[in-house]
Amino acid sequence: MKKLVLIIFVALFSFINVANAQTLRKDVNKDLDALRNCIFNENYEQLAKFTHPEIIKMMGGKAKMIEVTKSEMDKIKRQGITYESLGFKDPSSFIKNDREIQFSITQEIVMDTPRGKVLTTSSMIGISYDNGANWTFIDTMGKNKETIRQLFPFVSENIVLKPRSSRVLEEENDLF
């Protein structure tokens, strides 16, 4: 009888964890889609909602962050570079860290440049302070975990960050 109760408890606990992870993934995907739309629609005011508060603080506040982001995106356009796509893949497991949930995910950006299409991959960190209902993000811009943890000591030492890579795509078939 004790074994049966234990088996039922383990099964129930596993189901609750799977259901919670699915809800977290759904909310993450919703926020990643919204973040992508902010970038492609040049809605930098809304983009600030998905930017981790420490980054906004480092940039001198929300208004300054919006101003700098718009300026940098305009500069990229003047150089003949446009964003073709922004995708996300390979999310890590969720990490409970103090009163927050964290994870890392690979972002893939395809840009059309004067020298051809370029695919850049790097890690991004997602952090939720409300049990996964809403997420803010830190683009690591290819920096290693030690550098990121110096800048953001609250990032879990268990977070996995992949190095940044870029390559020129040879053909349309090279896209994903």
GROMACS .gro file of C-alpha atoms in nm:
model
  176
    1MET     CA    1   0.000   0.000   0.000
    2LYS     CA    2   0.283   0.243   0.087
    3LYS     CA    3   0.444   0.172  -0.251
    4LEU     CA    4   0.117   0.250  -0.430
    5VAL     CA    5   0.078   0.579  -0.242
    6LEU     CA    6   0.443   0.666  -0.322
    7ILE     CA    7   0.394   0.584  -0.692
    8ILE     CA    8   0.078   0.796  -0.707
    9PHE     CA    9   0.254   1.084  -0.529
   10VAL     CA   10   0.555   1.070  -0.766
   11ALA     CA   11   0.327   1.053  -1.071
   12LEU     CA   12   0.119   1.346  -0.947
   13PHE     CA   13   0.430   1.551  -0.867
   14SER     CA   14   0.572   1.477  -1.213
   15PHE     CA   15   0.245   1.579  -1.378
   16ILE     CA   16   0.237   1.908  -1.182
   17ASN     CA   17   0.598   1.984  -1.284
   18VAL     CA   18   0.526   1.906  -1.651
   19ALA     CA   19   0.208   2.118  -1.646
   20ASN     CA   20   0.396   2.405  -1.479
   21ALA     CA   21   0.681   2.383  -1.733
   22GLN     CA   22   0.427   2.387  -2.020
   23THR     CA   23   0.260   2.699  -1.876
   24LEU     CA   24   0.599   2.865  -1.833
   25ARG     CA   25   0.691   2.780  -2.194
   26LYS     CA   26   0.359   2.917  -2.321
   27ASP     CA   27   0.414   3.246  -2.136
   28VAL     CA   28   0.777   3.264  -2.252
   29ASN     CA   29   0.673   3.204  -2.613
   30LYS     CA   30   0.405   3.474  -2.586
   31ASP     CA   31   0.663   3.725  -2.459
   32LEU     CA   32   0.929   3.621  -2.714
   33ASP     CA   33   0.674   3.670  -2.995
   34ALA     CA   34   0.586   4.012  -2.855
   35LEU     CA   35   0.955   4.104  -2.827
   36ARG     CA   36   1.012   4.000  -3.190
   37ASN     CA   37   0.714   4.212  -3.301
   38CYS     CA   38   0.849   4.514  -3.108
   39ILE     CA   39   1.177   4.491  -3.298
   40PHE     CA   40   1.022   4.446  -3.644
   41ASN     CA   41   0.760   4.715  -3.581
   42GLU     CA   42   1.020   4.951  -3.431
   43ASN     CA   43   0.811   4.981  -3.116
   44TYR     CA   44   1.097   5.060  -2.877
   45GLU     CA   45   0.860   5.190  -2.609
   46GLN     CA   46   0.702   4.844  -2.588
   47LEU     CA   47   1.043   4.677  -2.625
   48ALA     CA   48   1.141   4.835  -2.293
   49LYS     CA   49   0.874   4.621  -2.128
   50PHE     CA   50   1.073   4.309  -2.222
   51THR     CA   51   1.415   4.455  -2.140
   52HIS     CA   52   1.550   4.358  -1.799
   53PRO     CA   53   1.528   4.654  -1.557
   54GLU     CA   54   1.903   4.644  -1.487
   55ILE     CA   55   1.977   4.707  -1.855
   56ILE     CA   56   1.736   5.000  -1.859
   57LYS     CA   57   1.907   5.135  -1.547
   58MET     CA   58   2.255   5.088  -1.701
   59MET     CA   59   2.143   5.279  -2.012
   60GLY     CA   60   2.027   5.578  -1.809
   61GLY     CA   61   1.656   5.503  -1.783
   62LYS     CA   62   1.373   5.404  -2.013
   63ALA     CA   63   1.372   5.722  -2.226
   64LYS     CA   64   1.747   5.700  -2.286
   65MET     CA   65   1.724   5.328  -2.366
   66ILE     CA   66   1.454   5.399  -2.626
   67GLU     CA   67   1.658   5.686  -2.773
   68VAL     CA   68   1.978   5.479  -2.797
   69THR     CA   69   1.797   5.176  -2.941
   70LYS     CA   70   1.626   5.389  -3.209
   71SER     CA   71   1.954   5.562  -3.294
   72GLU     CA   72   2.142   5.231  -3.327
   73MET     CA   73   1.869   5.074  -3.539
   74ASP     CA   74   1.865   5.382  -3.767
   75LYS     CA   75   2.245   5.359  -3.797
   76ILE     CA   76   2.218   4.993  -3.898
   77LYS     CA   77   1.961   5.081  -4.168
   78ARG     CA   78   2.185   5.357  -4.306
   79GLN     CA   79   2.459   5.095  -4.346
   80GLY     CA   80   2.225   4.895  -4.570
   81ILE     CA   81   2.147   4.628  -4.310
   82THR     CA   82   1.795   4.503  -4.247
   83TYR     CA   83   1.663   4.238  -4.012
   84GLU     CA   84   1.515   3.948  -4.207
   85SER     CA   85   1.418   3.722  -3.918
   86LEU     CA   86   1.458   3.669  -3.547
   87GLY     CA   87   1.407   3.320  -3.409
   88PHE     CA   88   1.458   3.139  -3.082
   89LYS     CA   89   1.554   2.778  -3.017
   90ASP     CA   90   1.709   2.538  -2.766
   91PRO     CA   91   1.567   2.679  -2.441
   92SER     CA   92   1.742   2.553  -2.131
   93SER     CA   93   1.563   2.412  -1.829
   94PHE     CA   94   1.403   2.664  -1.600
   95ILE     CA   95   1.618   2.753  -1.299
   96LYS     CA   96   1.460   2.871  -0.975
   97ASN     CA   97   1.701   3.134  -0.842
   98ASP     CA   98   1.600   3.307  -0.521
   99ARG     CA   99   1.259   3.469  -0.598
  100GLU     CA  100   1.285   3.444  -0.974
  101ILE     CA  101   1.288   3.195  -1.258
  102GLN     CA  102   1.565   3.207  -1.519
  103PHE     CA  103   1.652   3.024  -1.839
  104SER     CA  104   1.868   3.076  -2.144
  105ILE     CA  105   1.771   3.044  -2.508
  106THR     CA  106   1.955   3.069  -2.837
  107GLN     CA  107   1.849   3.359  -3.056
  108GLU     CA  108   1.909   3.347  -3.429
  109ILE     CA  109   1.911   3.671  -3.624
  110VAL     CA  110   1.925   3.677  -4.003
  111MET     CA  111   2.025   4.013  -4.147
  112ASP     CA  112   2.043   4.120  -4.507
  113THR     CA  113   2.372   4.309  -4.545
  114PRO     CA  114   2.565   4.455  -4.838
  115ARG     CA  115   2.782   4.141  -4.834
  116GLY     CA  116   2.485   3.901  -4.822
  117LYS     CA  117   2.264   3.741  -4.565
  118VAL     CA  118   2.432   3.686  -4.228
  119LEU     CA  119   2.313   3.449  -3.956
  120THR     CA  120   2.418   3.544  -3.602
  121THR     CA  121   2.346   3.323  -3.302
  122SER     CA  122   2.395   3.408  -2.937
  123SER     CA  123   2.237   3.341  -2.601
  124MET     CA  124   1.967   3.540  -2.434
  125ILE     CA  125   1.862   3.510  -2.069
  126GLY     CA  126   1.498   3.522  -1.966
  127ILE     CA  127   1.405   3.623  -1.612
  128SER     CA  128   1.063   3.625  -1.449
  129TYR     CA  129   0.983   3.777  -1.112
  130ASP     CA  130   0.618   3.666  -1.110
  131ASN     CA  131   0.650   3.288  -1.139
  132GLY     CA  132   0.667   3.294  -1.519
  133ALA     CA  133   0.366   3.508  -1.606
  134ASN     CA  134   0.586   3.786  -1.753
  135TRP     CA  135   0.945   3.777  -1.875
  136THR     CA  136   1.225   4.026  -1.925
  137PHE     CA  137   1.536   3.947  -2.125
  138ILE     CA  138   1.909   4.010  -2.127
  139ASP     CA  139   2.082   3.980  -2.464
  140THR     CA  140   2.428   3.847  -2.376
  141MET     CA  141   2.567   3.976  -2.708
  142GLY     CA  142   2.804   3.679  -2.704
  143LYS     CA  143   2.962   3.757  -2.370
  144ASN     CA  144   3.063   3.458  -2.158
  145LYS     CA  145   2.895   3.360  -1.834
  146GLU     CA  146   3.167   3.509  -1.614
  147THR     CA  147   3.133   3.852  -1.778
  148ILE     CA  148   2.753   3.836  -1.763
  149ARG     CA  149   2.763   3.742  -1.393
  150GLN     CA  150   2.999   4.034  -1.321
  151LEU     CA  151   2.749   4.270  -1.483
  152PHE     CA  152   2.443   4.091  -1.344
  153PRO     CA  153   2.537   3.904  -1.024
  154PHE     CA  154   2.179   3.778  -0.984
  155VAL     CA  155   2.217   3.553  -1.291
  156SER     CA  156   2.238   3.192  -1.177
  157GLU     CA  157   2.577   3.028  -1.191
  158ASN     CA  158   2.392   2.729  -1.342
  159ILE     CA  159   2.282   2.923  -1.651
  160VAL     CA  160   2.423   2.787  -1.978
  161LEU     CA  161   2.539   3.042  -2.236
  162LYS     CA  162   2.657   2.952  -2.583
  163PRO     CA  163   2.927   3.157  -2.756
  164ARG     CA  164   2.825   3.400  -3.029
  165SER     CA  165   2.871   3.292  -3.388
  166SER     CA  166   2.815   3.456  -3.726
  167ARG     CA  167   2.831   3.325  -4.078
  168VAL     CA  168   2.741   3.445  -4.423
  169LEU     CA  169   2.464   3.233  -4.569
  170GLU     CA  170   2.544   3.100  -4.913
  171GLU     CA  171   2.196   3.039  -5.045
  172GLU     CA  172   1.833   3.077  -4.948
  173ASN     CA  173   1.839   2.704  -4.856
  174ASP     CA  174   2.089   2.794  -4.584
  175LEU     CA  175   1.814   2.971  -4.390
  176PHE     CA  176   1.697   2.739  -4.113
   0.00000   0.00000   0.00000
